[in-house]
């Protein structure tokens, strides 16, 4: 039987390995977790939950599960929609490219007045896209009567990217628990019934994680640290503190990545980040 104290100690050992010994810097730094996927980009709109009231409300909430249960499902998490990030493509806002007079995407489901207000409230990334939190977007939706649940917004898929903020307590430990799918405790680790746990992790994680004395946690994390090729079918690959999918969005929001994971052919990703002060 694993006691709470034993489990917390096992997690601390595991996170020290994954973070290469790095720890909370103790300088009033906050940490968070973000999740994004191509499925969200492609099929999110029209979106029943992206209302002005929901985006303004920072209360953690579960979102509808479009996929059904599977190992490492993000839909077990609760999300903070107010702190989630919404990225509006530059061509969409400028009515250029496919959204221009000779394009096939238009007309936009909002007017120039919305664009002006959005630009005033948003950060701009390297590609000229506008990046705004749910809390900042909420009053703009209300002011301009933009309903993201309206069928006209289906055309925004792939042009309005949502990077969801996972609800955590702001500590590095809790962020790592969420990102590694260990926050529900030792009874919810993946097993050989879920995935092929005998397949090794990528170098050097197979050896490094072998130092863990909790065998089920060791196997669980090895499945999250496979090579990119092995993670195409199941599990994940660890990108560490380097750039991963959607890093440009997180960089524009002032976040710095501490640890990241990709899934599939980089079709989904989670990132533990140091939040801007």
Backbone as JSON, one array per atom type, in Angstrom:
{
  "sequence": "XXXXXXXXXXXXXXXXXXXXXXXXXXXXXXXXXXXXXXXXXXXXXXXXXXXXXXXXXXXXXXXXXXXXXXXXXXXXXXXXXXXXXXXXXXXXXXXXXXXXXXXXXXXXXXXXXXXXXXXXXXXXXXXXXXXXXXXXXXXXXXXXXXXXXXXXXXXXXXXXXXXXXXXXXXXXXXXXXXXXXXXXXXXXXXXXXXXXXXXXXXXXXXXXXXXXXXXXXXXXXXXXXXXXXXXXXXXXXXXXXXXXXXXXXXXXXXXXXXXXXXXXXXXXXXXXXXXXX",
  "N": [[0.84, -1.2, 0.0], [0.54, 2.22, -0.87], [1.27, 5.03, 0.9], [0.1, 8.42, 1.55], [2.29, 10.06, 2.16], [4.44, 8.53, 1.17], [3.77, 8.51, -1.55], [3.86, 11.25, -2.24], [6.59, 11.67, -1.83], [7.64, 9.97, -3.77], [6.73, 11.24, -6.09], [8.1, 13.68, -5.87], [10.75, 12.81, -6.2], [10.57, 11.84, -8.81], [9.91, 14.15, -10.28], [12.16, 15.7, -9.85], [14.0, 14.28, -11.36], [12.92, 14.55, -13.98], [13.0, 17.31, -14.27], [15.64, 17.72, -14.2], [16.88, 18.24, -11.77], [16.2, 20.89, -11.3], [14.31, 23.29, -9.45], [11.53, 24.93, -7.82], [12.04, 28.38, -7.94], [11.65, 30.01, -5.78], [11.03, 32.72, -5.81], [8.62, 34.12, -5.66], [7.49, 33.18, -7.93], [5.05, 32.07, -10.2], [3.58, 29.07, -11.46], [2.25, 27.3, -14.25], [0.07, 25.21, -16.3], [-0.44, 24.46, -19.67], [-2.56, 23.37, -22.34], [-2.91, 22.23, -25.64], [-4.28, 21.39, -28.87], [-4.45, 20.02, -32.19], [-6.96, 19.11, -32.78], [-8.66, 20.74, -31.29], [-8.17, 23.15, -32.66], [-9.24, 22.52, -35.13], [-11.92, 21.71, -34.87], [-13.32, 23.16, -32.92], [-15.09, 25.37, -33.08], [-18.47, 26.05, -34.16], [-18.67, 26.88, -30.68], [-20.02, 25.8, -27.75], [-19.32, 26.38, -25.11], [-17.71, 28.63, -25.07], [-18.55, 31.23, -24.13], [-19.18, 34.7, -23.24], [-19.67, 34.96, -20.49], [-18.65, 32.51, -19.46], [-15.93, 32.66, -20.18], [-15.1, 34.8, -18.69], [-15.21, 33.86, -16.16], [-13.24, 32.58, -13.69], [-13.46, 30.18, -12.38], [-12.54, 26.8, -11.9], [-13.3, 24.33, -14.33], [-14.7, 21.39, -15.85], [-14.52, 20.44, -19.28], [-16.52, 19.52, -22.14], [-16.04, 16.16, -23.21], [-14.67, 15.23, -26.14], [-13.62, 12.89, -27.11], [-13.8, 10.49, -25.63], [-12.89, 8.06, -23.08], [-9.41, 7.56, -22.62], [-5.93, 6.64, -22.21], [-4.02, 9.18, -20.6], [-5.82, 11.27, -21.01], [-6.77, 14.58, -21.61], [-9.18, 15.52, -20.82], [-9.82, 14.81, -18.32], [-8.89, 16.79, -16.76], [-9.56, 19.93, -15.06], [-10.31, 23.17, -16.3], [-9.12, 26.55, -16.49], [-10.76, 28.96, -17.84], [-10.66, 31.72, -17.99], [-7.96, 32.33, -17.83], [-7.01, 31.05, -20.03], [-5.64, 31.01, -23.39], [-6.23, 32.84, -26.36], [-5.68, 32.95, -29.7], [-5.73, 34.99, -32.43], [-5.47, 34.78, -35.84], [-3.26, 36.65, -37.98], [-3.93, 37.24, -40.7], [-6.67, 36.77, -40.63], [-7.55, 38.86, -38.96], [-6.74, 41.11, -40.41], [-8.11, 40.83, -42.71], [-6.9, 39.7, -45.0], [-5.03, 37.63, -47.37], [-6.44, 34.4, -47.42], [-8.69, 35.43, -46.3], [-9.15, 37.74, -47.59], [-10.32, 39.94, -50.27], [-10.09, 38.37, -52.54], [-10.06, 35.88, -51.49], [-11.39, 32.78, -50.09], [-12.46, 32.49, -47.59], [-13.8, 34.52, -46.24], [-16.93, 36.34, -45.5], [-15.52, 37.84, -42.48], [-16.7, 36.88, -39.19], [-17.01, 39.12, -37.62], [-16.53, 42.7, -37.12], [-14.55, 45.62, -38.15], [-14.4, 47.24, -35.94], [-14.42, 45.5, -33.77], [-11.95, 44.26, -34.24], [-10.19, 46.41, -33.82], [-10.59, 46.94, -31.08], [-9.81, 44.48, -30.05], [-7.08, 44.37, -30.79], [-6.14, 46.44, -29.21], [-6.34, 45.34, -26.7], [-4.76, 43.1, -26.73], [-1.75, 41.05, -26.83], [0.91, 40.85, -29.25], [2.12, 38.4, -31.44], [5.1, 36.98, -33.03], [4.26, 36.56, -35.61], [2.4, 38.44, -36.08], [-0.1, 37.9, -35.11], [-2.91, 38.26, -32.87], [-3.0, 37.94, -29.41], [-4.83, 36.97, -26.67], [-6.2, 36.75, -23.36], [-8.84, 34.64, -22.01], [-10.3, 36.09, -20.13], [-9.85, 38.74, -20.92], [-10.91, 38.67, -23.45], [-13.61, 38.2, -23.06], [-15.26, 40.61, -22.36], [-15.1, 41.87, -24.83], [-16.4, 40.18, -26.62], [-18.97, 40.46, -25.63], [-19.41, 43.22, -25.89], [-19.34, 43.61, -28.64], [-21.16, 41.86, -29.61], [-20.39, 39.33, -30.5], [-20.82, 35.99, -31.05], [-19.48, 33.07, -30.26], [-20.6, 30.63, -30.38], [-22.24, 30.61, -32.5], [-23.22, 29.36, -35.7], [-21.92, 30.54, -37.81], [-19.37, 30.92, -36.97], [-17.94, 28.65, -37.43], [-16.13, 28.82, -39.48], [-13.93, 29.89, -38.29], [-12.29, 27.94, -37.3], [-9.02, 26.69, -37.05], [-8.09, 29.23, -37.46], [-8.54, 30.69, -35.26], [-6.91, 30.01, -32.55], [-6.96, 28.07, -29.62], [-5.42, 27.85, -26.54], [-5.52, 26.03, -23.84], [-5.69, 26.7, -20.36], [-4.76, 24.72, -17.73], [-6.29, 24.08, -14.63], [-4.52, 24.69, -11.78], [-2.69, 24.93, -8.62], [-0.75, 26.9, -8.74], [1.8, 26.23, -7.95], [4.99, 24.72, -8.73], [5.13, 21.97, -8.25], [2.42, 21.12, -8.28], [1.75, 21.79, -10.88], [3.41, 20.05, -12.29], [2.32, 17.63, -11.44], [-0.19, 17.7, -12.7], [0.56, 17.84, -15.45], [1.87, 15.44, -15.83], [-0.1, 13.63, -15.49], [-0.53, 12.55, -12.97], [-1.96, 13.56, -10.94], [-4.27, 12.49, -9.89], [-3.56, 10.47, -8.25], [-1.96, 7.34, -7.1], [-3.6, 5.24, -7.88], [-4.44, 5.72, -10.4], [-2.59, 5.49, -12.4], [-1.15, 4.69, -15.62], [-1.29, 1.38, -16.95], [-0.14, -1.9, -18.02], [-2.42, -2.85, -19.13], [-3.55, -0.7, -20.31], [-1.66, 0.46, -22.09], [1.27, -0.55, -23.96], [3.49, -1.09, -21.72], [5.96, -2.22, -21.7], [7.51, -1.34, -23.74], [10.4, 0.57, -24.29], [11.43, 3.73, -22.82], [12.61, 6.76, -24.37], [16.12, 7.36, -24.88], [17.71, 9.71, -22.73], [15.92, 8.74, -20.84], [14.92, 6.24, -20.19], [16.92, 5.05, -18.65], [17.37, 7.03, -16.64], [14.87, 7.28, -15.35], [14.75, 4.8, -14.31], [15.82, 4.92, -11.82], [13.81, 5.39, -10.05], [11.98, 4.26, -7.26], [9.4, 3.52, -7.09], [7.64, 1.34, -8.79], [5.31, 1.37, -10.46], [4.88, 4.09, -10.94], [7.27, 4.66, -12.21], [6.98, 3.13, -14.61], [4.73, 4.39, -15.69], [5.68, 7.02, -16.19], [7.71, 6.46, -17.97], [6.23, 5.77, -20.22], [5.37, 8.25, -20.93], [7.67, 9.37, -21.83], [8.68, 8.52, -24.27], [10.28, 7.92, -27.48], [9.81, 10.2, -30.24], [8.93, 8.79, -32.46], [7.93, 6.37, -31.36], [5.92, 7.41, -29.79], [3.96, 8.08, -31.54], [1.86, 6.32, -31.79], [1.0, 5.65, -29.2], [1.17, 6.92, -25.85], [3.56, 9.51, -24.9], [6.0, 12.05, -25.83], [8.85, 13.52, -24.37], [9.7, 16.85, -24.26], [11.15, 18.47, -22.68], [12.62, 21.49, -21.5], [12.76, 22.77, -23.85], [11.69, 24.19, -27.04], [8.39, 23.44, -28.09], [5.35, 22.18, -29.65], [3.14, 24.89, -30.22], [4.72, 26.65, -28.78], [5.28, 29.22, -29.62], [2.98, 30.66, -29.06], [2.9, 30.58, -26.25], [5.31, 31.86, -25.67], [4.73, 34.43, -26.62], [2.87, 35.15, -24.76], [4.41, 35.68, -22.61], [5.37, 33.6, -21.12], [7.68, 31.11, -19.89], [8.94, 28.03, -20.83], [9.11, 25.19, -18.78], [8.89, 22.43, -18.72], [7.85, 20.12, -21.17], [5.51, 18.19, -23.16], [4.81, 16.2, -26.03], [2.27, 14.73, -28.11], [1.18, 12.02, -30.18], [1.75, 12.85, -33.58], [2.92, 15.31, -32.83], [0.43, 16.42, -32.55], [-0.89, 17.2, -30.33], [-0.21, 18.83, -27.22], [1.28, 19.42, -24.01], [2.38, 21.85, -21.65], [4.42, 22.79, -19.0], [4.84, 25.82, -17.47], [6.71, 28.73, -16.51], [5.13, 31.4, -15.2], [4.51, 34.79, -16.32], [5.54, 37.56, -14.3]],
  "CA": [[0.0, 0.0, 0.0], [1.28, 3.46, -0.95], [0.68, 6.08, 1.73], [0.21, 9.75, 0.98], [3.65, 10.54, 2.31], [5.26, 7.8, 0.22], [3.41, 8.96, -2.9], [4.42, 12.59, -2.43], [8.04, 11.54, -1.94], [7.92, 9.37, -5.07], [6.54, 12.28, -7.1], [9.2, 14.64, -5.75], [11.91, 12.19, -6.83], [10.34, 11.76, -10.25], [9.96, 15.48, -10.88], [13.55, 16.12, -9.82], [14.65, 13.65, -12.51], [12.43, 15.15, -15.22], [13.43, 18.7, -14.32], [17.1, 17.71, -14.1], [17.28, 18.84, -10.51], [15.68, 22.24, -11.13], [13.21, 23.37, -8.48], [10.89, 26.23, -7.68], [13.11, 29.32, -7.64], [11.36, 30.69, -4.53], [11.0, 34.18, -6.0], [7.22, 34.47, -5.92], [7.16, 32.76, -9.29], [3.92, 31.17, -10.36], [3.71, 28.09, -12.53], [0.98, 26.85, -14.8], [0.08, 24.18, -17.34], [-1.29, 24.73, -20.82], [-2.83, 22.24, -23.23], [-3.45, 22.6, -26.96], [-4.28, 20.27, -29.82], [-4.99, 20.32, -33.52], [-8.4, 18.83, -32.76], [-9.31, 21.98, -30.85], [-8.09, 24.13, -33.74], [-10.01, 22.13, -36.32], [-13.33, 21.4, -34.65], [-13.85, 23.79, -31.72], [-16.19, 26.31, -33.33], [-19.08, 26.82, -33.06], [-18.32, 26.33, -29.37], [-21.09, 26.12, -26.8], [-18.84, 26.86, -23.81], [-16.9, 29.84, -25.21], [-19.4, 32.4, -23.98], [-18.55, 35.78, -22.48], [-19.75, 34.65, -19.04], [-17.75, 31.41, -19.12], [-14.55, 33.09, -20.32], [-14.79, 35.74, -17.61], [-15.28, 33.14, -14.88], [-12.02, 31.82, -13.46], [-13.7, 28.95, -11.62], [-12.14, 25.62, -12.66], [-14.43, 23.57, -14.87], [-14.47, 20.37, -16.86], [-15.08, 20.72, -20.59], [-17.06, 18.3, -22.76], [-15.03, 15.22, -23.7], [-15.03, 14.85, -27.52], [-12.86, 11.73, -27.54], [-14.02, 9.29, -24.85], [-11.76, 7.77, -22.19], [-8.19, 6.93, -23.12], [-4.81, 7.03, -21.34], [-3.53, 10.55, -20.69], [-6.87, 12.13, -21.54], [-6.8, 15.91, -21.01], [-10.52, 15.88, -20.39], [-9.91, 14.6, -16.87], [-8.51, 18.04, -16.1], [-10.43, 21.1, -15.05], [-9.64, 24.26, -16.99], [-9.36, 27.95, -16.14], [-11.01, 29.6, -19.13], [-10.26, 33.13, -17.92], [-6.51, 32.4, -18.06], [-6.68, 30.38, -21.28], [-5.15, 31.94, -24.41], [-6.93, 32.83, -27.64], [-4.8, 33.56, -30.7], [-6.42, 35.34, -33.67], [-4.52, 34.84, -36.94], [-3.07, 37.99, -38.52], [-4.72, 37.42, -41.93], [-8.07, 36.86, -40.22], [-7.84, 40.19, -38.43], [-6.48, 42.12, -41.42], [-8.91, 40.51, -43.91], [-5.97, 39.49, -46.1], [-4.85, 36.21, -47.68], [-7.69, 33.69, -47.69], [-9.8, 36.22, -45.79], [-9.24, 38.97, -48.38], [-11.34, 40.05, -51.3], [-9.96, 37.27, -53.5], [-10.0, 34.63, -50.75], [-12.66, 32.06, -50.02], [-12.87, 32.28, -46.21], [-14.63, 35.61, -45.71], [-16.52, 37.46, -44.65], [-15.27, 37.53, -41.07], [-17.9, 36.97, -38.35], [-16.91, 40.32, -36.77], [-16.21, 43.87, -37.92], [-13.28, 46.3, -37.88], [-14.43, 47.8, -34.58], [-13.97, 44.42, -32.89], [-10.51, 44.08, -34.45], [-9.49, 47.52, -33.16], [-10.64, 46.73, -29.63], [-9.0, 43.31, -29.76], [-5.68, 44.75, -30.89], [-5.81, 47.28, -28.06], [-6.31, 44.53, -25.49], [-4.0, 41.88, -26.95], [-0.34, 41.01, -27.17], [1.11, 40.47, -30.64], [3.23, 37.46, -31.56], [6.05, 37.27, -34.1], [3.57, 36.47, -36.9], [1.4, 39.5, -36.15], [-1.39, 37.46, -34.57], [-3.31, 38.88, -31.6], [-3.12, 36.94, -28.35], [-5.59, 37.55, -25.57], [-6.75, 35.76, -22.42], [-10.29, 34.55, -22.0], [-10.84, 37.19, -19.31], [-9.81, 39.97, -21.71], [-11.77, 38.5, -24.62], [-15.01, 38.14, -22.67], [-16.02, 41.85, -22.57], [-15.13, 42.22, -26.25], [-17.49, 39.4, -27.2], [-20.24, 41.05, -25.2], [-19.54, 44.58, -26.43], [-19.53, 43.59, -30.09], [-22.18, 40.88, -29.98], [-19.81, 38.18, -31.2], [-21.24, 34.74, -30.42], [-18.63, 31.99, -30.76], [-21.44, 29.44, -30.53], [-23.02, 30.77, -33.72], [-22.73, 28.48, -36.76], [-21.03, 31.29, -38.69], [-18.01, 30.87, -36.43], [-17.26, 27.42, -37.84], [-15.03, 29.19, -40.36], [-12.78, 30.33, -37.49], [-11.44, 26.81, -36.97], [-7.65, 26.82, -37.54], [-7.72, 30.65, -37.52], [-8.59, 31.13, -33.86], [-6.31, 28.92, -31.79], [-7.18, 28.13, -28.17], [-4.47, 27.12, -25.71], [-6.27, 25.95, -22.59], [-4.95, 26.7, -19.1], [-5.21, 23.72, -16.77], [-6.44, 24.66, -13.29], [-3.6, 24.18, -10.76], [-2.6, 25.87, -7.5], [0.3, 27.87, -8.95], [3.11, 25.71, -7.59], [5.63, 23.85, -9.72], [4.77, 20.59, -7.96], [1.06, 20.83, -8.75], [1.79, 21.86, -12.34], [3.99, 18.8, -12.77], [1.34, 16.55, -11.21], [-1.18, 17.74, -13.77], [1.15, 17.57, -16.75], [2.26, 14.03, -15.91], [-1.29, 12.82, -15.25], [-0.38, 11.86, -11.69], [-2.65, 14.33, -9.91], [-5.37, 11.71, -9.3], [-3.02, 9.51, -7.3], [-1.33, 6.12, -7.62], [-4.58, 4.3, -8.42], [-4.82, 6.15, -11.75], [-1.45, 5.4, -13.31], [-1.38, 3.77, -16.74], [-0.78, 0.03, -16.73], [0.01, -2.7, -19.24], [-3.75, -3.05, -19.71], [-3.87, 0.5, -21.08], [-0.67, 0.62, -23.15], [2.4, -1.48, -23.87], [4.48, -0.48, -20.84], [7.26, -2.87, -21.88], [8.28, -0.58, -24.73], [11.26, 1.45, -23.49], [11.43, 5.17, -23.01], [13.74, 7.25, -25.17], [17.33, 7.72, -24.14], [18.27, 8.96, -21.6], [14.9, 8.64, -19.8], [14.78, 4.86, -19.74], [17.88, 4.83, -17.56], [17.18, 7.98, -15.54], [13.66, 6.95, -14.6], [14.99, 3.54, -13.63], [16.22, 5.18, -10.44], [12.62, 5.51, -9.21], [11.71, 3.03, -6.49], [7.96, 3.23, -7.22], [7.65, 0.74, -10.13], [4.17, 1.77, -11.29], [5.15, 5.46, -11.37], [8.36, 4.56, -13.18], [6.44, 2.68, -15.89], [3.83, 5.44, -16.16], [6.45, 8.13, -16.73], [8.42, 6.01, -19.17], [5.3, 5.86, -21.34], [5.31, 9.67, -21.29], [8.99, 9.82, -22.26], [9.1, 7.7, -25.4], [10.78, 8.66, -28.64], [8.72, 10.75, -31.04], [8.4, 7.72, -33.33], [7.13, 5.44, -30.55], [4.75, 8.12, -29.25], [2.96, 8.34, -32.58], [0.7, 5.44, -31.62], [0.52, 5.72, -27.82], [2.11, 7.58, -24.95], [3.99, 10.85, -25.24], [7.45, 12.27, -25.87], [9.23, 14.61, -23.48], [10.48, 17.88, -24.94], [11.92, 19.2, -21.69], [12.43, 22.95, -21.45], [12.92, 23.3, -25.19], [10.49, 24.57, -27.78], [7.49, 22.39, -28.5], [4.18, 22.72, -30.34], [2.48, 26.06, -29.62], [5.65, 27.45, -27.97], [5.21, 30.62, -30.04], [1.87, 31.28, -28.34], [3.31, 30.74, -24.86], [6.34, 32.9, -25.64], [4.08, 35.73, -26.79], [2.15, 35.44, -23.52], [5.39, 35.98, -21.58], [5.67, 32.4, -20.35], [8.89, 30.36, -20.25], [8.66, 26.61, -20.66], [9.93, 24.43, -17.83], [8.83, 21.04, -19.16], [6.78, 19.95, -22.14], [5.27, 16.87, -23.75], [4.04, 16.14, -27.26], [1.5, 13.51, -28.28], [0.96, 11.75, -31.59], [2.73, 13.52, -34.43], [2.84, 16.69, -32.3], [-0.93, 16.92, -32.74], [-1.33, 17.75, -29.05], [0.94, 19.09, -26.36], [1.13, 20.1, -22.73], [3.6, 22.55, -21.25], [4.54, 23.43, -17.7], [5.52, 27.09, -17.74], [6.88, 29.76, -15.5], [4.23, 32.47, -15.62], [5.08, 36.13, -16.2], [5.21, 38.24, -13.04]],
  "C": [[0.88, 1.25, 0.0], [0.59, 4.51, -0.11], [0.85, 7.42, 1.04], [1.61, 10.29, 1.04], [4.59, 9.86, 1.31], [5.02, 8.28, -1.22], [4.0, 10.33, -3.18], [5.94, 12.53, -2.59], [8.42, 10.95, -3.29], [7.76, 10.4, -6.19], [7.67, 13.29, -7.07], [10.46, 14.09, -6.41], [11.77, 12.18, -8.35], [10.47, 13.13, -10.91], [11.38, 16.03, -10.87], [14.33, 15.54, -11.0], [14.22, 14.35, -13.8], [12.9, 16.59, -15.38], [14.94, 18.85, -14.19], [17.59, 18.46, -12.87], [16.78, 20.25, -10.28], [14.5, 22.21, -10.18], [12.6, 24.76, -8.54], [11.95, 27.23, -7.24], [12.84, 30.15, -6.39], [11.28, 32.19, -4.64], [9.6, 34.64, -6.38], [6.82, 34.16, -7.35], [5.94, 31.85, -9.26], [4.14, 30.26, -11.54], [2.32, 27.66, -13.0], [1.18, 25.77, -15.84], [-0.88, 24.6, -18.44], [-1.41, 23.48, -21.68], [-3.39, 22.77, -24.54], [-3.42, 21.37, -27.86], [-4.85, 20.73, -31.15], [-6.48, 20.05, -33.59], [-9.18, 20.05, -32.31], [-9.32, 23.0, -31.98], [-9.06, 23.81, -34.88], [-11.51, 22.06, -36.08], [-13.99, 22.18, -33.51], [-15.09, 24.63, -31.98], [-17.17, 25.75, -34.36], [-18.93, 26.11, -31.72], [-19.32, 26.77, -28.31], [-20.57, 26.71, -25.49], [-18.04, 28.16, -23.89], [-17.79, 31.08, -25.2], [-18.68, 33.47, -23.17], [-18.56, 35.48, -20.99], [-18.76, 33.56, -18.65], [-16.29, 31.84, -19.19], [-14.14, 34.06, -19.22], [-14.68, 35.05, -16.26], [-14.04, 32.28, -14.72], [-12.22, 30.54, -12.69], [-13.31, 27.74, -12.46], [-13.36, 24.83, -13.12], [-13.95, 22.49, -15.83], [-15.12, 20.83, -18.16], [-15.59, 19.42, -21.2], [-15.94, 17.46, -23.38], [-15.42, 14.79, -25.11], [-14.47, 13.5, -27.94], [-13.23, 10.43, -26.84], [-12.77, 8.96, -24.05], [-10.59, 7.11, -22.92], [-7.04, 7.38, -22.22], [-4.34, 8.45, -21.63], [-4.56, 11.48, -21.33], [-6.86, 13.49, -20.86], [-8.17, 16.27, -20.44], [-10.81, 15.44, -18.96], [-9.56, 15.86, -16.09], [-9.69, 18.99, -15.99], [-9.63, 22.27, -15.62], [-10.06, 25.62, -16.43], [-9.52, 28.71, -17.45], [-10.59, 31.05, -19.13], [-8.78, 33.3, -18.23], [-6.08, 31.68, -19.33], [-6.36, 31.43, -22.35], [-5.87, 31.73, -25.73], [-6.09, 33.63, -28.64], [-5.56, 33.74, -32.02], [-5.37, 35.54, -34.77], [-4.46, 36.24, -37.54], [-3.88, 38.23, -39.78], [-6.21, 37.52, -41.62], [-8.4, 38.28, -39.78], [-7.7, 41.28, -39.5], [-7.34, 41.94, -42.67], [-8.01, 40.45, -45.14], [-5.82, 37.99, -46.35], [-6.18, 35.56, -48.02], [-8.91, 34.44, -47.2], [-10.0, 37.51, -46.58], [-10.3, 38.9, -49.46], [-11.3, 38.89, -52.29], [-9.9, 35.91, -52.81], [-11.37, 33.97, -50.66], [-13.18, 31.91, -48.59], [-13.88, 33.32, -45.73], [-16.11, 35.43, -46.0], [-16.28, 37.02, -43.21], [-16.56, 37.65, -40.27], [-17.83, 38.11, -37.33], [-16.45, 41.47, -37.65], [-14.89, 44.51, -37.49], [-13.24, 46.89, -36.48], [-14.0, 46.75, -33.56], [-12.47, 44.23, -33.01], [-9.73, 45.16, -33.73], [-9.46, 47.33, -31.65], [-9.79, 45.53, -29.22], [-7.52, 43.65, -29.78], [-5.25, 45.59, -29.68], [-5.65, 46.47, -26.78], [-5.31, 43.39, -25.54], [-2.51, 42.12, -27.05], [-0.24, 40.59, -28.64], [2.29, 39.51, -30.71], [4.08, 37.8, -32.78], [5.39, 37.25, -35.48], [2.51, 37.56, -37.06], [0.02, 39.11, -35.68], [-1.65, 38.17, -33.24], [-3.58, 37.79, -30.58], [-3.75, 37.59, -27.13], [-6.07, 36.44, -24.65], [-8.27, 35.72, -22.55], [-10.92, 35.69, -21.23], [-10.86, 38.49, -20.1], [-10.72, 39.88, -22.93], [-13.24, 38.62, -24.26], [-15.77, 39.46, -22.88], [-16.08, 42.28, -24.03], [-16.23, 41.45, -26.97], [-18.83, 40.04, -26.88], [-20.46, 42.4, -25.85], [-19.9, 44.57, -27.9], [-20.53, 42.54, -30.55], [-21.65, 39.7, -30.76], [-20.12, 36.91, -30.43], [-20.44, 33.59, -31.02], [-19.36, 30.66, -30.85], [-22.29, 29.5, -31.79], [-22.4, 29.94, -34.85], [-21.8, 29.21, -37.74], [-19.58, 31.22, -38.24], [-17.27, 29.59, -36.77], [-16.05, 27.74, -38.71], [-13.79, 29.66, -39.6], [-11.84, 29.17, -37.12], [-10.13, 26.88, -37.76], [-7.19, 28.28, -37.61], [-7.82, 31.31, -36.15], [-8.14, 29.94, -33.02], [-6.56, 29.14, -30.3], [-6.14, 27.25, -27.48], [-5.03, 27.16, -24.29], [-5.35, 25.93, -21.38], [-5.57, 25.68, -18.15], [-5.26, 24.37, -15.39], [-5.5, 23.95, -12.32], [-3.45, 25.25, -9.69], [-1.46, 26.87, -7.62], [1.69, 27.4, -8.58], [3.67, 24.84, -8.71], [5.22, 22.4, -9.5], [3.39, 20.26, -8.51], [0.99, 20.89, -10.28], [2.35, 20.56, -12.92], [3.05, 17.62, -12.54], [0.31, 16.52, -12.33], [-0.59, 17.28, -15.1], [1.55, 16.12, -16.92], [1.1, 13.08, -15.63], [-1.14, 11.96, -14.0], [-1.2, 12.52, -10.59], [-3.78, 13.56, -9.25], [-4.88, 10.59, -8.39], [-2.55, 8.22, -7.92], [-2.32, 5.1, -8.19], [-4.98, 4.64, -9.85], [-3.63, 6.23, -12.7], [-1.77, 4.45, -14.46], [-0.73, 2.43, -16.42], [-0.63, -0.67, -18.07], [-1.33, -3.01, -19.88], [-4.15, -1.86, -20.59], [-2.97, 0.65, -22.3], [0.41, -0.44, -22.96], [3.49, -0.82, -23.03], [5.86, -1.12, -20.97], [8.12, -2.13, -22.9], [9.12, 0.45, -24.0], [11.02, 2.92, -23.78], [12.62, 5.54, -23.9], [14.95, 7.45, -24.27], [17.3, 9.24, -23.9], [17.23, 8.6, -20.53], [14.66, 7.22, -19.33], [15.69, 4.61, -18.55], [17.6, 5.75, -16.38], [15.95, 7.63, -14.7], [13.78, 5.6, -13.91], [15.41, 3.72, -12.19], [15.01, 5.29, -9.49], [12.31, 4.18, -8.53], [10.23, 2.68, -6.49], [7.76, 2.66, -8.63], [6.5, 1.19, -11.02], [4.36, 3.21, -11.79], [6.26, 5.48, -12.41], [7.83, 4.17, -14.56], [5.53, 3.73, -16.52], [4.62, 6.56, -16.84], [7.28, 7.71, -17.94], [7.52, 6.05, -20.4], [5.16, 7.3, -21.82], [6.64, 10.2, -21.81], [9.54, 8.95, -23.39], [9.73, 8.57, -26.49], [9.57, 9.21, -29.4], [8.1, 9.67, -31.93], [7.51, 6.77, -32.54], [5.86, 6.11, -30.03], [3.69, 8.41, -30.3], [1.71, 7.53, -32.35], [0.14, 5.48, -30.2], [1.61, 6.33, -26.94], [2.46, 8.97, -25.42], [5.5, 10.92, -25.33], [7.77, 13.57, -25.12], [10.11, 15.59, -24.23], [11.28, 18.74, -23.97], [11.6, 20.68, -21.69], [12.58, 23.59, -22.83], [11.6, 23.67, -25.84], [9.69, 23.33, -28.15], [6.35, 22.99, -29.29], [3.53, 23.85, -29.54], [3.4, 26.88, -28.71], [5.58, 28.93, -28.35], [4.09, 31.36, -29.32], [2.27, 31.55, -26.89], [4.39, 31.81, -24.72], [5.71, 34.29, -25.73], [3.31, 36.14, -25.54], [3.11, 35.73, -22.36], [5.76, 34.8, -20.7], [7.02, 31.83, -20.78], [8.66, 28.9, -19.89], [9.66, 25.96, -19.71], [10.0, 22.96, -18.25], [7.65, 20.9, -20.12], [6.69, 18.53, -22.67], [4.49, 17.03, -25.05], [3.37, 14.78, -27.37], [1.19, 13.31, -29.76], [2.08, 12.35, -32.42], [2.7, 15.01, -34.11], [1.46, 17.29, -32.51], [-1.52, 17.49, -31.46], [-0.11, 17.93, -28.18], [0.48, 19.67, -25.04], [2.45, 20.76, -22.4], [3.44, 23.08, -19.84], [5.36, 24.69, -17.91], [5.7, 27.89, -16.47], [6.07, 30.96, -15.98], [4.91, 33.83, -15.49], [4.66, 36.78, -14.88], [4.22, 39.38, -13.28]]
}
